[in-house]
Coordinates of C-alpha atoms and ligand atoms in Angstrom, one line a residue:
M55 CA 89.6 -38.3 -24.5
I56 CA 88.7 -41.0 -27.1
A57 CA 89.3 -40.0 -30.7
C58 CA 86.1 -40.3 -32.7
V59 CA 86.8 -40.2 -36.4
P60 CA 83.4 -41.1 -37.8
E61 CA 82.9 -43.7 -40.6
N62 CA 81.2 -41.2 -42.8
L63 CA 83.9 -38.6 -43.2
A64 CA 82.1 -36.6 -45.9
T65 CA 79.2 -35.8 -43.5
F66 CA 81.7 -34.8 -40.8
A67 CA 83.6 -32.6 -43.3
G68 CA 80.3 -30.9 -44.3
E69 CA 79.5 -30.1 -40.7
L70 CA 82.9 -28.4 -40.3
R71 CA 82.6 -26.5 -43.6
A72 CA 79.2 -25.1 -42.5
R73 CA 80.9 -23.5 -39.4
F74 CA 83.5 -21.6 -41.3
A75 CA 83.0 -17.8 -41.9
G76 CA 85.5 -17.7 -44.8
R77 CA 86.3 -19.9 -47.8
S78 CA 88.5 -22.4 -45.8
S79 CA 88.8 -25.8 -47.5
V80 CA 88.2 -29.3 -46.2
T81 CA 89.4 -32.3 -48.1
V82 CA 88.5 -35.9 -47.1
D83 CA 91.1 -38.7 -47.5
A84 CA 93.8 -36.3 -48.6
P85 CA 97.2 -37.7 -49.8
L86 CA 100.0 -36.4 -47.6
A87 CA 103.1 -38.0 -49.2
S88 CA 103.4 -35.3 -51.9
R89 CA 103.1 -32.6 -49.2
T90 CA 106.3 -33.9 -47.4
T91 CA 109.8 -33.6 -48.7
L92 CA 110.5 -37.3 -47.9
G93 CA 107.5 -38.2 -50.1
V94 CA 106.2 -41.2 -48.1
G95 CA 103.1 -42.1 -46.1
G96 CA 99.3 -42.4 -46.4
P97 CA 96.4 -39.9 -46.5
A98 CA 94.9 -37.7 -43.8
D99 CA 91.2 -38.3 -42.9
L100 CA 90.7 -34.6 -43.1
L101 CA 92.9 -31.9 -44.6
V102 CA 91.8 -28.4 -43.6
E103 CA 93.2 -25.1 -45.0
P104 CA 91.9 -22.2 -42.8
V105 CA 92.0 -18.9 -44.5
S106 CA 91.9 -16.8 -41.3
E107 CA 92.6 -17.0 -37.6
A108 CA 88.9 -17.1 -37.0
D109 CA 88.4 -20.2 -39.2
L110 CA 91.6 -21.8 -37.7
A111 CA 90.0 -21.3 -34.3
V112 CA 86.8 -23.0 -35.6
A113 CA 88.7 -26.0 -36.8
L114 CA 90.6 -26.3 -33.5
R115 CA 87.4 -26.1 -31.5
F116 CA 85.8 -28.7 -33.8
C117 CA 88.7 -31.1 -33.0
H118 CA 88.4 -30.4 -29.3
Q119 CA 84.7 -31.0 -29.3
H120 CA 85.0 -34.3 -31.2
G121 CA 88.2 -35.6 -29.6
L122 CA 89.8 -35.5 -33.0
P123 CA 93.6 -35.6 -33.1
W124 CA 95.2 -32.8 -35.2
R125 CA 98.5 -31.6 -36.5
V126 CA 99.8 -28.7 -38.4
L127 CA 101.8 -29.3 -41.6
G128 CA 104.1 -26.6 -42.7
R129 CA 106.3 -27.3 -45.7
G130 CA 106.5 -30.9 -44.7
S131 CA 110.3 -31.0 -44.5
N132 CA 110.6 -32.5 -41.0
V133 CA 107.7 -34.9 -41.0
L134 CA 107.5 -38.7 -41.7
V135 CA 103.9 -39.9 -42.2
R136 CA 103.4 -43.6 -41.6
D137 CA 102.0 -45.7 -44.5
G138 CA 98.5 -46.0 -43.0
G139 CA 98.0 -42.2 -43.0
F140 CA 96.8 -39.9 -40.2
R141 CA 93.5 -40.5 -38.4
G142 CA 92.3 -37.0 -37.7
M143 CA 92.8 -33.5 -39.1
I144 CA 95.9 -32.0 -40.8
L145 CA 95.9 -28.2 -40.8
L146 CA 97.6 -26.3 -43.5
L147 CA 97.9 -22.6 -43.0
D148 CA 96.8 -20.7 -46.1
A149 CA 99.9 -19.0 -47.6
A150 CA 98.0 -15.8 -48.7
H151 CA 96.8 -15.0 -45.2
F152 CA 99.5 -16.5 -43.0
G153 CA 102.5 -16.0 -45.3
R154 CA 103.1 -12.2 -44.9
V155 CA 106.5 -10.7 -43.9
E156 CA 106.5 -7.1 -42.8
R157 CA 109.3 -4.9 -41.4
T158 CA 108.9 -2.7 -38.3
G159 CA 112.2 -1.0 -37.3
S160 CA 114.8 -3.8 -37.0
Q161 CA 112.2 -6.5 -36.7
L162 CA 110.3 -8.6 -39.2
R163 CA 106.8 -9.7 -38.4
C164 CA 106.3 -13.1 -40.2
G165 CA 103.2 -15.2 -40.7
A166 CA 103.6 -18.9 -39.9
A167 CA 103.2 -20.0 -43.5
A168 CA 106.1 -17.7 -44.7
R169 CA 108.9 -19.7 -46.2
L170 CA 112.2 -19.4 -44.3
K171 CA 114.0 -18.7 -47.6
A172 CA 111.6 -15.8 -48.2
V173 CA 112.2 -14.5 -44.6
A174 CA 116.0 -14.6 -45.1
G175 CA 115.6 -12.8 -48.5
S176 CA 113.4 -10.1 -47.0
A177 CA 115.9 -9.6 -44.2
R178 CA 118.8 -9.2 -46.7
K179 CA 116.8 -6.7 -48.8
E180 CA 115.9 -4.7 -45.7
G181 CA 119.6 -4.8 -44.5
L182 CA 118.8 -6.8 -41.4
A183 CA 121.6 -9.2 -40.3
G184 CA 121.3 -12.3 -38.1
L185 CA 118.7 -14.2 -40.1
E186 CA 121.0 -15.5 -42.9
F187 CA 121.0 -19.1 -41.4
L188 CA 117.3 -19.4 -42.3
E189 CA 118.0 -19.3 -46.0
G190 CA 118.8 -23.0 -46.5
I191 CA 116.2 -24.5 -44.1
P192 CA 113.4 -26.0 -46.3
G193 CA 110.6 -25.0 -43.9
S194 CA 108.1 -22.4 -42.9
V195 CA 108.2 -20.0 -39.9
G196 CA 105.6 -22.1 -38.0
G197 CA 107.5 -25.4 -38.4
A198 CA 110.8 -23.7 -37.5
L199 CA 109.2 -22.4 -34.3
R200 CA 107.7 -25.7 -33.3
M201 CA 111.0 -27.5 -33.7
N202 CA 113.3 -24.6 -32.9
A203 CA 115.0 -25.3 -36.3
G204 CA 118.6 -24.4 -36.7
A205 CA 121.6 -24.3 -39.0
H206 CA 125.1 -22.8 -39.2
G207 CA 125.3 -22.5 -35.4
S208 CA 122.1 -20.4 -35.0
W209 CA 118.6 -21.4 -34.2
M210 CA 115.1 -20.0 -34.5
F211 CA 114.4 -19.0 -30.9
E212 CA 117.7 -17.1 -30.8
V213 CA 116.2 -14.5 -33.2
T214 CA 112.5 -14.7 -32.1
E215 CA 111.1 -11.9 -30.0
S216 CA 107.5 -13.0 -29.6
V217 CA 105.1 -15.6 -31.0
R218 CA 101.4 -15.3 -31.7
F219 CA 99.4 -18.6 -31.4
V220 CA 96.0 -20.1 -31.2
E221 CA 95.0 -22.3 -28.3
P222 CA 92.9 -25.5 -28.8
S223 CA 90.0 -23.6 -27.2
G224 CA 90.3 -21.1 -30.1
A225 CA 91.8 -18.2 -28.0
V226 CA 94.4 -16.2 -29.8
L227 CA 97.3 -15.1 -27.6
E228 CA 100.8 -13.7 -27.9
A229 CA 103.8 -14.5 -25.7
A230 CA 107.4 -13.4 -25.4
A231 CA 109.7 -16.0 -26.9
G232 CA 111.7 -16.3 -23.7
D233 CA 108.6 -17.6 -21.9
L234 CA 108.1 -20.5 -24.3
Q235 CA 111.2 -22.5 -23.0
A236 CA 112.4 -23.7 -26.4
R237 CA 115.3 -26.2 -26.3
Y238 CA 117.5 -27.9 -28.9
R239 CA 115.3 -28.8 -31.8
S240 CA 111.9 -28.4 -30.0
C241 CA 109.5 -25.9 -28.5
D242 CA 107.2 -28.3 -26.5
F243 CA 104.8 -25.4 -25.7
L244 CA 103.8 -25.3 -29.4
A245 CA 103.0 -29.0 -29.6
G246 CA 99.4 -28.5 -28.6
R247 CA 99.0 -25.0 -30.1
V248 CA 99.2 -23.4 -33.5
A249 CA 101.8 -20.7 -34.1
V250 CA 100.3 -18.2 -36.5
A251 CA 103.0 -15.4 -36.6
A252 CA 106.3 -14.4 -35.0
V253 CA 108.4 -11.3 -34.6
L254 CA 112.0 -11.9 -35.5
A255 CA 114.8 -9.5 -34.7
G256 CA 117.7 -8.5 -36.9
R257 CA 120.6 -6.1 -36.7
P258 CA 121.1 -3.3 -39.3
A259 CA 123.9 -4.2 -41.7
A260 CA 124.9 -3.8 -45.3
P261 CA 122.8 -6.0 -47.6
E262 CA 126.0 -7.0 -49.6
A263 CA 127.7 -8.4 -46.4
I264 CA 124.5 -10.3 -45.6
R265 CA 124.3 -11.7 -49.1
E266 CA 128.0 -12.9 -48.9
R267 CA 127.2 -14.8 -45.6
M268 CA 124.1 -16.4 -47.2
E269 CA 126.1 -17.5 -50.2
A270 CA 128.8 -19.0 -48.0
N271 CA 126.1 -21.0 -46.1
A272 CA 124.6 -22.2 -49.3
R273 CA 128.0 -23.3 -50.7
Q274 CA 128.7 -25.3 -47.5
R275 CA 125.2 -26.9 -47.6
R276 CA 125.5 -27.9 -51.2
A277 CA 128.8 -29.5 -50.6
S278 CA 127.7 -31.5 -47.5
Q279 CA 124.0 -32.4 -47.9
P280 CA 122.2 -34.6 -50.5
R281 CA 119.7 -33.2 -52.9
T282 CA 117.7 -36.5 -53.2
P283 CA 114.4 -36.2 -51.3
S284 CA 114.8 -36.5 -47.6
A285 CA 113.4 -35.1 -44.3
G286 CA 116.7 -33.3 -43.6
C287 CA 118.6 -34.6 -40.6
I288 CA 116.8 -37.7 -39.4
F289 CA 118.4 -37.7 -35.9
K290 CA 119.1 -35.0 -33.3
N291 CA 122.8 -34.7 -32.6
P292 CA 123.6 -36.5 -29.4
P293 CA 125.8 -34.5 -27.0
S294 CA 129.0 -36.6 -27.6
V295 CA 129.3 -36.6 -31.4
P296 CA 127.4 -35.3 -34.5
A297 CA 125.0 -38.0 -35.6
G298 CA 126.3 -37.8 -39.2
R299 CA 129.9 -38.4 -38.1
L300 CA 128.8 -41.3 -35.9
I301 CA 126.9 -43.0 -38.7
E302 CA 129.8 -42.6 -41.0
E303 CA 132.2 -44.1 -38.4
L304 CA 129.8 -47.0 -38.0
G305 CA 130.2 -47.7 -41.7
L306 CA 126.4 -47.2 -42.3
K307 CA 126.5 -44.8 -45.2
G308 CA 124.9 -46.4 -48.2
T309 CA 122.9 -48.9 -46.2
Q310 CA 119.6 -49.5 -47.9
I311 CA 116.3 -51.0 -46.9
G312 CA 113.7 -51.1 -49.7
C313 CA 114.1 -47.8 -51.4
A314 CA 115.3 -45.9 -48.3
R315 CA 119.1 -45.3 -48.1
V316 CA 121.5 -43.7 -45.7
S317 CA 123.0 -40.9 -47.8
E318 CA 126.6 -41.4 -48.9
I319 CA 127.0 -37.6 -48.8
H320 CA 125.8 -37.0 -45.2
G321 CA 125.2 -39.9 -42.8
N322 CA 122.4 -38.1 -40.9
F323 CA 120.2 -38.0 -44.0
I324 CA 117.9 -40.9 -45.1
V325 CA 117.0 -40.4 -48.7
N326 CA 114.1 -41.7 -50.7
T327 CA 115.7 -43.2 -53.8
G328 CA 112.3 -43.4 -55.5
G329 CA 109.3 -45.4 -54.3
A330 CA 110.3 -45.8 -50.6
T331 CA 107.6 -46.5 -48.1
A332 CA 107.4 -45.1 -44.6
A333 CA 108.1 -48.7 -43.4
D334 CA 111.4 -48.8 -45.3
V335 CA 112.5 -45.5 -43.7
L336 CA 111.4 -46.6 -40.2
R337 CA 113.2 -50.0 -40.5
L338 CA 116.3 -48.1 -41.6
V339 CA 116.0 -45.7 -38.7
E340 CA 115.7 -48.7 -36.3
H341 CA 118.7 -50.4 -37.9
V342 CA 120.9 -47.3 -37.5
R343 CA 119.6 -46.7 -33.9
T344 CA 120.4 -50.3 -33.0
R345 CA 124.0 -50.0 -34.3
A346 CA 124.5 -46.7 -32.5
G347 CA 123.1 -48.2 -29.3
G348 CA 125.7 -51.0 -29.7
A349 CA 128.3 -48.3 -29.6
G350 CA 126.8 -46.9 -26.4
I351 CA 125.1 -43.9 -28.1
T352 CA 121.3 -43.2 -28.0
L353 CA 120.0 -41.6 -31.2
E354 CA 116.7 -39.8 -31.0
T355 CA 114.8 -38.9 -34.2
E356 CA 114.6 -35.3 -35.1
V357 CA 111.7 -35.7 -37.6
E358 CA 108.2 -35.8 -36.3
I359 CA 106.7 -39.2 -37.0
I360 CA 102.9 -39.2 -37.3
G361 CA 100.1 -41.5 -38.3
E362 CA 99.4 -45.2 -38.3
D363 CA 101.1 -48.2 -39.9
S364 CA 97.9 -49.6 -41.4
P365 CA 94.9 -47.9 -43.1
P366 CA 91.6 -47.7 -41.2
T367 CA 88.9 -50.3 -41.7
R368 CA 85.9 -48.2 -42.3
M369 CA 82.4 -49.3 -43.4
R370 CA 81.5 -48.0 -46.8
H371 CA 78.4 -45.7 -47.1
A372 CA 76.4 -45.7 -50.2
Ligands
EPU537 N1 130.2 -35.4 -40.6 C1 130.8 -36.5 -40.9 N2 130.2 -37.4 -41.8 C2 128.9 -37.1 -42.3 C3 128.3 -36.0 -41.9 C4 128.9 -35.1 -41.0 O1 131.9 -36.8 -40.5 O2 128.4 -38.0 -43.0 C5 130.9 -34.4 -39.7 C6 131.2 -33.1 -40.4 O3 132.4 -33.2 -41.1 C7 131.2 -32.2 -39.2 C8 130.2 -32.7 -38.2 O4 130.0 -34.1 -38.6 O5 132.5 -32.2 -38.6 C9 128.9 -32.0 -38.3 O6 128.3 -32.1 -39.6 P1 127.6 -30.8 -40.3 O7 128.5 -29.6 -40.2 O8 127.1 -31.3 -41.6 O9 126.4 -30.5 -39.3 P2 125.4 -31.4 -38.6 O10 125.5 -31.3 -37.1 O11 125.4 -32.8 -39.2 C10 123.6 -29.5 -38.4 C11 122.1 -29.5 -38.5 C12 121.6 -29.4 -39.9 C13 122.2 -28.1 -40.5 C14 123.7 -28.2 -40.5 C15 124.4 -27.0 -41.1 C16 121.4 -31.0 -36.6 C17 120.8 -32.4 -36.3 N3 121.6 -30.8 -37.9 O12 124.0 -30.7 -39.1 O13 120.2 -29.3 -39.9 O14 121.7 -28.0 -41.9 O15 124.1 -28.4 -39.1 O16 124.4 -26.0 -40.2 O17 121.5 -30.2 -35.7 C18 118.2 -30.5 -40.0 O18 118.0 -30.1 -38.9 O19 117.3 -31.1 -40.6 C19 119.4 -30.1 -40.6 C20 119.8 -30.6 -41.8

């Protein structure tokens, strides 16, 4: 289908607003850099914040009808937006409606906008072990499902029982996690759907023991990962060697292009030293990839790269 972002975005946005039942917001030409942890990239044509599943379904049907590309943005920790911005609709799930965390037995039902840190905190308070690893991942439940986020030897789908999601047609469905065929750092099934909630399973344990494990994880992370803005690990770990170790062994730590630099603390992080562009980051990604390729290792990016290199050329409307 051909994408048809119209030249008069404001009229288009008005058409969408009129279809919402709730107070969902639509912003035209919305900056995205500040909504990502890396802090680079251009604006989205449309930024939509649905306040309910019904309005989310309306937005998805609208995209479907107009052939408009869309993406969901969680906490923006694993996304690189190119400098020309995103032609289409970025969906942000309203935290008040989609951010709830509720306990049932040894399970937590979590909205997709819930922060992973908050989920780990709730699990600790409720005395549910097994979710400690989520504490340090700077993302939301929805993003963690989409990319099967992991840390400290655990990963999202290891603790997920079921996922509720909205189809592009607007249908709301629920599926057992085992049916979604998640793999290392991806759940491809969710690429064309929007996860709105998940049931996570824990095991009863003493809150104090859970807290100790969370603190040990946090200490390890503080010692091994940079605090300068980044998108987390930029590459997936190839099967033969952790990407960070490979990059260190290739002598690439500290390599800088523009204001993007390979972290001296952890080789698999590219940090924005202030004022980096997406082009700086992408050139550095290619440089590292080429050097790894020279050593016979293929590095695949872990971050989702979206948008265009150049801004659109639209006619101005009076
Ligand atoms: N290492 C080096 N040099 C470096 C970095 C790492 O030699 O510059 C070595 C470490 O000493 C260690 C090995 O490489 O022996 C692995 O490093 P680390 O323990 O830091 O784990 P990682 O595989 O690099 C993974 C996840 C991280 C997660 C950490 C902690 C991936 C791609 N990354 O990193 O996730 O926080 O484990 O559990 O799987 C992310 O996904 O964005 C992310 C940061």
